[in-house]
CSV table of C-alpha atoms and ligand atoms in Angstrom, one decimal:
chain,number,residue,atom,x,y,z
A,159,MET,CA,-170.6,-98.2,-70.1
A,160,SER,CA,-172.5,-101.4,-67.7
A,161,SER,CA,-175.3,-102.6,-69.7
A,162,GLU,CA,-176.6,-103.8,-66.5
A,163,LYS,CA,-180.2,-102.3,-64.6
A,164,GLY,CA,-180.6,-101.2,-61.8
A,165,LEU,CA,-182.9,-100.3,-59.6
A,166,SER,CA,-185.3,-99.1,-63.0
A,167,ALA,CA,-185.6,-101.9,-64.5
A,168,PRO,CA,-184.4,-105.1,-62.9
A,169,SER,CA,-184.0,-107.6,-66.0
A,170,ALA,CA,-184.6,-111.8,-66.2
A,171,THR,CA,-180.7,-112.8,-66.3
A,172,PRO,CA,-180.8,-115.4,-68.9
A,173,SER,CA,-177.8,-117.1,-67.7
A,174,ALA,CA,-180.3,-118.2,-65.1
A,175,PRO,CA,-183.4,-119.4,-66.8
A,176,SER,CA,-184.1,-122.0,-63.3
A,177,PHE,CA,-184.3,-118.6,-61.5
A,178,GLY,CA,-186.8,-115.3,-61.2
A,179,PRO,CA,-185.0,-112.1,-62.5
A,180,PRO,CA,-182.9,-110.2,-59.6
A,181,THR,CA,-185.5,-108.0,-58.1
A,182,VAL,CA,-184.8,-104.6,-55.9
A,183,GLU,CA,-188.0,-103.8,-53.8
A,184,LEU,CA,-188.7,-100.4,-52.4
A,185,CYS,CA,-190.7,-100.9,-49.1
A,186,LYS,CA,-191.1,-99.7,-45.5
A,187,GLY,CA,-189.0,-101.6,-42.6
A,188,VAL,CA,-188.4,-100.9,-39.0
A,189,ASN,CA,-190.7,-97.8,-38.1
A,190,GLY,CA,-191.9,-97.1,-41.4
A,191,LEU,CA,-188.7,-95.9,-42.6
A,192,ASP,CA,-187.7,-97.1,-46.2
A,193,LYS,CA,-185.4,-99.8,-47.3
A,194,LEU,CA,-184.7,-101.4,-50.5
A,195,VAL,CA,-184.7,-105.2,-50.7
A,196,LEU,CA,-182.2,-106.9,-53.4
A,197,ARG,CA,-182.8,-110.3,-53.8
A,198,GLU,CA,-180.8,-112.3,-56.1
A,199,PRO,CA,-182.2,-115.3,-58.3
A,200,ARG,CA,-180.6,-117.7,-56.5
A,201,GLY,CA,-181.5,-117.3,-53.1
A,202,SER,CA,-179.5,-114.4,-51.3
A,203,SER,CA,-180.7,-111.2,-50.5
A,204,THR,CA,-179.5,-107.8,-49.1
A,205,GLU,CA,-181.6,-104.7,-47.4
A,206,VAL,CA,-180.8,-101.3,-47.1
A,207,TYR,CA,-182.1,-98.5,-45.4
A,208,LEU,CA,-182.4,-95.3,-47.3
A,209,TYR,CA,-181.8,-93.4,-43.9
A,210,GLY,CA,-177.6,-94.0,-43.5
A,211,CYS,CA,-177.8,-95.9,-46.6
A,212,HIS,CA,-177.3,-98.6,-44.1
A,213,VAL,CA,-177.1,-102.0,-45.4
A,214,THR,CA,-179.0,-103.9,-42.5
A,215,SER,CA,-179.2,-107.3,-43.7
A,216,TRP,CA,-177.3,-110.1,-45.7
A,217,LYS,CA,-178.4,-113.0,-45.6
A,218,ASN,CA,-177.0,-116.5,-48.4
A,219,ASP,CA,-178.8,-119.1,-50.2
A,220,HIS,CA,-179.9,-120.4,-47.2
A,221,GLY,CA,-181.9,-117.4,-45.9
A,222,GLU,CA,-179.2,-117.2,-43.1
A,223,GLU,CA,-178.3,-113.8,-41.8
A,224,LEU,CA,-174.8,-113.3,-41.9
A,225,LEU,CA,-174.9,-109.6,-40.5
A,226,PHE,CA,-175.1,-108.4,-36.5
A,227,VAL,CA,-178.0,-106.2,-35.9
A,228,SER,CA,-178.3,-105.3,-32.0
A,229,SER,CA,-181.9,-106.3,-31.0
A,230,LYS,CA,-182.0,-102.7,-29.5
A,231,ALA,CA,-181.0,-101.3,-32.2
A,232,VAL,CA,-182.8,-98.0,-32.7
A,233,PHE,CA,-184.2,-96.9,-36.1
A,234,LYS,CA,-185.0,-93.2,-35.0
A,235,PRO,CA,-183.0,-90.5,-36.6
A,236,PRO,CA,-180.8,-89.1,-36.0
A,237,LYS,CA,-178.9,-91.8,-34.2
A,238,ALA,CA,-176.9,-94.2,-35.7
A,239,ILE,CA,-178.2,-98.1,-36.7
A,240,ARG,CA,-176.1,-100.4,-34.5
A,241,GLY,CA,-175.0,-102.9,-36.4
A,242,GLY,CA,-175.3,-103.4,-40.0
A,243,ILE,CA,-172.9,-101.6,-42.3
A,244,PRO,CA,-172.8,-98.0,-40.8
A,245,ILE,CA,-170.9,-96.1,-43.4
A,246,CYS,CA,-168.1,-94.0,-41.3
A,247,PHE,CA,-167.6,-90.6,-43.8
A,248,PRO,CA,-166.2,-88.0,-43.8
A,249,GLN,CA,-164.7,-88.9,-41.1
A,250,PHE,CA,-163.5,-92.5,-38.8
A,251,SER,CA,-163.5,-91.6,-34.9
A,252,ASN,CA,-160.4,-88.6,-35.8
A,253,LEU,CA,-160.7,-86.4,-33.4
A,254,GLY,CA,-162.4,-84.1,-35.2
A,255,SER,CA,-165.4,-81.4,-34.4
A,256,LEU,CA,-167.4,-84.0,-36.0
A,257,GLU,CA,-169.3,-86.6,-34.3
A,258,GLN,CA,-167.5,-89.6,-34.1
A,259,HIS,CA,-167.3,-91.5,-37.7
A,260,GLY,CA,-168.8,-88.5,-39.6
A,261,PHE,CA,-172.6,-87.8,-40.2
A,262,ALA,CA,-173.2,-89.8,-43.8
A,263,ARG,CA,-174.8,-92.7,-41.5
A,264,ASN,CA,-176.8,-90.3,-40.2
A,265,ARG,CA,-178.1,-88.7,-43.2
A,266,LEU,CA,-181.3,-89.7,-45.9
A,267,TRP,CA,-179.9,-90.6,-48.8
A,268,ALA,CA,-181.8,-90.8,-52.4
A,269,ILE,CA,-182.1,-93.4,-54.9
A,270,ASP,CA,-179.7,-92.3,-58.1
A,271,THR,CA,-181.5,-92.9,-60.7
A,272,ASP,CA,-178.9,-90.9,-63.0
A,273,PRO,CA,-175.8,-92.4,-62.3
A,274,PRO,CA,-172.3,-91.7,-63.8
A,275,PRO,CA,-171.3,-94.7,-66.2
A,276,PHE,CA,-169.8,-97.5,-63.5
A,277,PRO,CA,-165.9,-97.5,-63.2
A,278,THR,CA,-166.0,-101.4,-63.9
A,279,THR,CA,-167.9,-103.9,-65.1
A,280,THR,CA,-169.4,-106.3,-62.5
A,281,SER,CA,-171.1,-109.2,-63.1
A,282,SER,CA,-173.4,-108.4,-60.3
A,283,LYS,CA,-177.2,-107.6,-62.2
A,284,THR,CA,-178.7,-107.1,-58.7
A,285,PHE,CA,-178.2,-103.5,-57.2
A,286,VAL,CA,-179.0,-100.5,-56.2
A,287,ASP,CA,-177.2,-97.0,-56.8
A,288,LEU,CA,-177.5,-94.3,-54.0
A,289,ILE,CA,-176.6,-90.7,-53.5
A,290,LEU,CA,-175.7,-88.1,-50.8
A,291,LYS,CA,-175.3,-84.5,-51.0
A,292,PRO,CA,-174.6,-82.1,-48.9
A,293,SER,CA,-177.4,-80.1,-46.7
A,294,GLU,CA,-176.9,-76.2,-46.2
A,295,ASP,CA,-176.8,-77.9,-42.3
A,296,ASP,CA,-174.1,-79.9,-43.7
A,297,LEU,CA,-172.1,-77.1,-45.1
A,298,LYS,CA,-172.0,-75.5,-42.0
A,299,ILE,CA,-170.0,-78.3,-39.7
A,300,TRP,CA,-168.3,-79.3,-42.7
A,301,PRO,CA,-167.8,-76.5,-45.2
A,302,HIS,CA,-167.2,-79.3,-48.4
A,303,SER,CA,-169.3,-79.7,-51.3
A,304,PHE,CA,-169.3,-83.0,-52.3
A,305,GLU,CA,-171.2,-86.1,-54.1
A,306,PHE,CA,-171.1,-89.5,-52.1
A,307,ARG,CA,-172.6,-92.1,-54.7
A,308,LEU,CA,-172.8,-95.9,-53.1
A,309,ARG,CA,-173.5,-99.1,-55.1
A,310,VAL,CA,-174.6,-101.6,-53.1
A,311,ALA,CA,-174.9,-105.0,-55.2
A,312,LEU,CA,-175.3,-108.8,-54.2
A,313,GLY,CA,-172.8,-110.9,-57.2
A,314,PRO,CA,-174.2,-114.0,-58.5
A,315,GLY,CA,-172.5,-116.3,-55.6
A,316,GLY,CA,-174.6,-113.9,-53.1
A,317,ASP,CA,-171.2,-111.8,-52.4
A,318,LEU,CA,-172.1,-108.4,-51.2
A,319,LEU,CA,-170.5,-105.9,-52.7
A,320,LEU,CA,-170.3,-101.8,-51.4
A,321,THR,CA,-168.5,-99.4,-53.5
A,322,SER,CA,-168.1,-95.9,-52.8
A,323,ARG,CA,-167.2,-93.1,-55.5
A,324,ILE,CA,-166.5,-89.4,-53.4
A,325,ARG,CA,-166.5,-86.6,-56.0
A,326,ASN,CA,-165.3,-83.2,-54.5
A,327,THR,CA,-167.6,-80.8,-56.2
A,328,SER,CA,-166.4,-77.8,-55.0
A,329,THR,CA,-166.8,-74.4,-56.9
A,330,ASP,CA,-163.9,-72.3,-55.0
A,331,GLY,CA,-161.1,-74.3,-55.4
A,332,LYS,CA,-160.3,-76.2,-52.3
A,333,PRO,CA,-159.3,-79.5,-51.5
A,334,PHE,CA,-161.0,-81.6,-49.2
A,335,THR,CA,-159.7,-84.2,-46.9
A,336,PHE,CA,-161.4,-87.1,-45.4
A,337,THR,CA,-161.1,-90.7,-43.6
A,338,PHE,CA,-163.7,-93.5,-44.3
A,339,ALA,CA,-164.7,-97.0,-42.9
A,340,TYR,CA,-167.3,-99.5,-43.8
A,341,HIS,CA,-168.1,-100.3,-40.7
A,342,THR,CA,-169.3,-103.6,-41.0
A,343,TYR,CA,-170.5,-105.7,-37.7
A,344,PHE,CA,-170.4,-109.8,-38.5
A,345,SER,CA,-172.9,-112.2,-37.2
A,346,VAL,CA,-170.6,-114.7,-35.7
A,347,SER,CA,-171.9,-117.6,-33.6
A,348,ASP,CA,-169.2,-117.2,-30.0
A,349,ILE,CA,-166.5,-114.4,-30.0
A,350,SER,CA,-164.3,-116.6,-27.9
A,351,GLU,CA,-164.4,-119.3,-31.3
A,352,VAL,CA,-163.5,-116.5,-33.9
A,353,ARG,CA,-159.8,-115.8,-35.6
A,354,VAL,CA,-158.9,-113.6,-37.9
A,355,GLU,CA,-156.2,-114.0,-40.5
A,356,GLY,CA,-154.3,-112.1,-42.5
A,357,LEU,CA,-153.4,-109.2,-39.8
A,358,GLU,CA,-150.4,-111.0,-38.4
A,359,THR,CA,-147.4,-109.2,-37.7
A,360,LEU,CA,-148.8,-105.7,-39.0
A,361,ASP,CA,-148.4,-102.4,-37.1
A,362,TYR,CA,-152.1,-100.8,-35.7
A,363,LEU,CA,-152.9,-98.2,-33.7
A,364,ASP,CA,-154.5,-99.4,-30.3
A,365,ASN,CA,-157.4,-97.2,-29.1
A,366,LEU,CA,-157.7,-99.2,-26.0
A,367,GLN,CA,-154.2,-96.9,-25.3
A,368,ASN,CA,-154.3,-94.0,-26.4
A,369,ARG,CA,-153.8,-94.8,-30.4
A,370,GLU,CA,-150.3,-95.9,-29.5
A,371,ARG,CA,-149.0,-97.7,-32.3
A,372,PHE,CA,-148.1,-101.3,-31.8
A,373,THR,CA,-146.7,-104.6,-33.9
A,374,GLU,CA,-149.3,-107.7,-34.1
A,375,GLN,CA,-147.8,-111.0,-33.3
A,376,GLY,CA,-147.6,-113.6,-35.5
A,377,ASP,CA,-150.7,-115.3,-35.1
A,378,ALA,CA,-154.3,-115.4,-35.8
A,379,ILE,CA,-155.9,-113.1,-34.0
A,380,THR,CA,-158.1,-114.5,-31.3
A,381,PHE,CA,-160.7,-112.8,-28.8
A,382,GLU,CA,-160.5,-113.2,-25.4
A,383,SER,CA,-161.2,-109.7,-24.0
A,384,GLU,CA,-162.0,-105.7,-25.8
A,385,VAL,CA,-160.4,-105.3,-28.9
A,386,ASP,CA,-160.7,-101.7,-31.0
A,387,LYS,CA,-157.3,-101.6,-33.5
A,388,ILE,CA,-156.6,-100.0,-36.5
A,389,TYR,CA,-154.3,-102.4,-38.3
A,390,LEU,CA,-152.3,-100.2,-40.8
A,391,SER,CA,-151.7,-101.0,-44.7
A,392,THR,CA,-153.3,-104.4,-44.5
A,393,PRO,CA,-153.4,-107.2,-47.1
A,394,THR,CA,-156.3,-107.1,-49.7
A,395,LYS,CA,-157.8,-109.5,-48.2
A,396,ILE,CA,-158.9,-110.3,-44.4
A,397,ALA,CA,-160.8,-114.3,-43.5
A,398,ILE,CA,-162.7,-114.1,-40.3
A,399,LEU,CA,-163.2,-117.6,-39.5
A,400,ASP,CA,-166.3,-119.2,-37.2
A,401,HIS,CA,-165.3,-122.0,-35.5
A,402,GLU,CA,-168.7,-123.2,-34.6
A,403,LYS,CA,-170.3,-122.2,-37.9
A,404,LYS,CA,-167.5,-123.4,-39.7
A,405,ARG,CA,-168.1,-120.7,-41.6
A,406,THR,CA,-165.3,-118.0,-42.8
A,407,PHE,CA,-165.8,-114.9,-44.1
A,408,VAL,CA,-163.7,-113.5,-46.5
A,409,LEU,CA,-163.4,-109.5,-46.9
A,410,ARG,CA,-161.7,-108.3,-49.9
A,411,LYS,CA,-161.1,-104.3,-49.9
A,412,ASP,CA,-159.7,-101.4,-52.2
A,413,GLY,CA,-158.7,-98.1,-51.9
A,414,LEU,CA,-159.0,-98.8,-48.4
A,415,PRO,CA,-155.8,-99.5,-47.1
A,416,ASP,CA,-156.6,-100.4,-43.5
A,417,ALA,CA,-159.0,-102.6,-41.3
A,418,VAL,CA,-160.6,-101.8,-38.2
A,419,VAL,CA,-161.5,-104.9,-35.9
A,420,TRP,CA,-163.8,-104.0,-32.6
A,421,ASN,CA,-165.4,-106.0,-30.3
A,422,PRO,CA,-166.6,-104.1,-27.1
A,423,TRP,CA,-166.7,-106.9,-24.4
A,424,ASP,CA,-168.5,-107.1,-21.3
A,425,LYS,CA,-168.1,-103.8,-20.4
A,426,LYS,CA,-168.5,-101.8,-23.5
A,427,ALA,CA,-171.7,-104.0,-24.2
A,428,LYS,CA,-173.5,-102.6,-21.1
A,429,ALA,CA,-172.5,-99.4,-21.2
A,430,MET,CA,-173.9,-98.4,-24.8
A,431,ALA,CA,-178.4,-98.5,-24.7
A,432,ASP,CA,-178.8,-99.8,-28.0
A,433,PHE,CA,-176.6,-103.0,-27.5
A,434,GLY,CA,-177.3,-105.8,-25.4
A,435,ASP,CA,-175.4,-107.0,-22.7
A,436,ASP,CA,-174.7,-110.2,-24.0
A,437,GLU,CA,-174.7,-109.4,-27.0
A,438,TYR,CA,-170.5,-108.9,-27.3
A,439,LYS,CA,-170.4,-112.7,-28.1
A,440,HIS,CA,-172.0,-112.7,-31.1
A,441,MET,CA,-170.5,-109.9,-33.3
A,442,LEU,CA,-167.5,-108.3,-34.8
A,443,CYS,CA,-166.9,-105.6,-36.8
A,444,VAL,CA,-163.8,-105.9,-39.0
A,445,GLU,CA,-163.8,-102.8,-40.8
A,446,ALA,CA,-162.1,-101.4,-44.3
A,447,ALA,CA,-161.3,-98.1,-43.5
A,448,ALA,CA,-158.6,-95.3,-44.8
A,449,VAL,CA,-157.5,-93.9,-41.4
A,450,GLU,CA,-153.6,-93.5,-41.4
A,451,LYS,CA,-153.2,-91.5,-44.2
A,452,PRO,CA,-156.4,-89.3,-45.3
A,453,ILE,CA,-157.4,-89.1,-48.6
A,454,THR,CA,-157.4,-85.7,-50.5
A,455,LEU,CA,-159.4,-84.6,-53.2
A,456,LYS,CA,-159.1,-81.6,-54.9
A,457,PRO,CA,-162.2,-79.9,-56.8
A,458,GLY,CA,-163.3,-82.4,-60.0
A,459,GLU,CA,-161.4,-85.6,-58.3
A,460,GLU,CA,-163.2,-88.7,-57.4
A,461,TRP,CA,-162.2,-91.5,-54.9
A,462,LYS,CA,-163.3,-94.9,-55.3
A,463,GLY,CA,-163.4,-97.4,-52.3
A,464,ARG,CA,-164.8,-100.7,-52.7
A,465,GLN,CA,-165.1,-104.1,-50.4
A,466,GLU,CA,-166.4,-107.3,-51.3
A,467,LEU,CA,-167.7,-110.0,-48.9
A,468,SER,CA,-168.2,-113.4,-48.9
A,469,ALA,CA,-168.7,-116.1,-47.3
A,470,VAL,CA,-167.9,-119.3,-47.4
A,471,PRO,CA,-168.2,-123.0,-45.8
A,472,SER,CA,-164.9,-123.8,-44.0
A,473,SER,CA,-163.7,-126.6,-42.3
A,474,TYR,CA,-160.6,-125.1,-40.7
A,475,CYS,CA,-162.3,-126.0,-37.5
A,476,SER,CA,-160.9,-129.8,-38.5
A,477,GLY,CA,-157.8,-128.1,-39.4
A,478,GLN,CA,-157.9,-129.5,-42.8
A,479,LEU,CA,-158.2,-125.7,-44.4
A,480,ASP,CA,-155.8,-123.8,-44.0
A,481,PRO,CA,-156.8,-120.1,-43.8
A,482,ARG,CA,-153.6,-118.8,-45.7
A,483,LYS,CA,-155.4,-120.8,-48.5
A,484,VAL,CA,-158.7,-119.2,-48.5
A,485,LEU,CA,-156.4,-115.8,-48.2
A,486,GLN,CA,-154.5,-116.7,-51.7
A,487,GLY,CA,-157.7,-117.6,-53.3
A,488,SER,CA,-158.9,-116.1,-56.3
B,741,TA6,O1,-165.1,-99.2,-35.1
B,741,TA6,C1,-164.8,-99.4,-33.8
B,741,TA6,C2,-165.3,-98.0,-32.9
B,741,TA6,O2,-164.4,-96.6,-33.4
B,741,TA6,C3,-164.8,-97.9,-31.6
B,741,TA6,O3,-164.3,-97.5,-31.0
B,741,TA6,C4,-166.8,-97.6,-31.1
B,741,TA6,O4,-166.8,-96.4,-30.9
B,741,TA6,C5,-167.1,-97.8,-32.2
B,741,TA6,O5,-166.6,-97.6,-33.3
B,741,TA6,C6,-168.9,-97.6,-32.1
B,741,TA6,O6,-168.7,-96.1,-32.5
B,741,TA6,P1,-170.3,-95.8,-32.5
B,741,TA6,O7,-170.4,-94.5,-32.9
B,741,TA6,O8,-171.0,-96.8,-33.9
B,741,TA6,O9,-170.6,-96.5,-31.0
């Protein structure tokens, strides 16, 4: 049982006497939507709306925003917020009967005041637990009872940790199957100067070519046009290198074998009303996902899917830092 305290009682962090205690604050965000602001004693912070359990901000200890949210994002249910980390459940762009990325991001979540013990002890003291259960209307479109618990946490170094626990609570004895993604929008200075390391030579399904299967070439991925690829069975760590900012995002994932890489580029950007025409230059989606092999849960079974994001300085642009070393690091 973790000795941590979450929303109910942020406690002082004895190991950091020179910093204040971690804080979690419930307040009003855009259009009066409820949001939680988590502040880590060393200065990093994150914000999560109860609507969609949608993380819309992740700042480092210098107050720099690391996630992309469109200036045209609509903070008005039932439209999903364009940017941040949309939660795609119970499906990720499968051509099923549901909306493209499921309905979890379009629902109002609740603060989970009585979460079951967290499965792993974590060093994070700054976290909040949210929960989603299907409404009667949800059960009409997806007839499966579930409890979806999501912990949003800031690590001591400002890492952003999302842990999802989805349990089949059906009493009809029926299993259910789902696909999932953390649809993370990273903020980048210039997409034409971004490289992604860790996906080389992997097979992927290309959403721009009827999801046909291809094999990625052997170099880092760079961007000159629209990309929409589902990389299959990827390594645990993926690095996103921002040349201009000399910053590397490291995405670590567990329970999510695949990774989606998406940039709409100019044509698709213009076609999205909640996305600025030029905003494609300053974002890249790299999404920890479970798509190729849908997950099946029997009644009572629980699935856990976790992603950990960190932002580290990288002198890669000067060629000094071998990004592969970033990936092999702890
Ligand atoms: O993750 C890539 C993708 O599936 C793209 O095909 C594009 O549709 C994107 O998600 C955005 O989807 P959304 O439903 O949020 O507009």
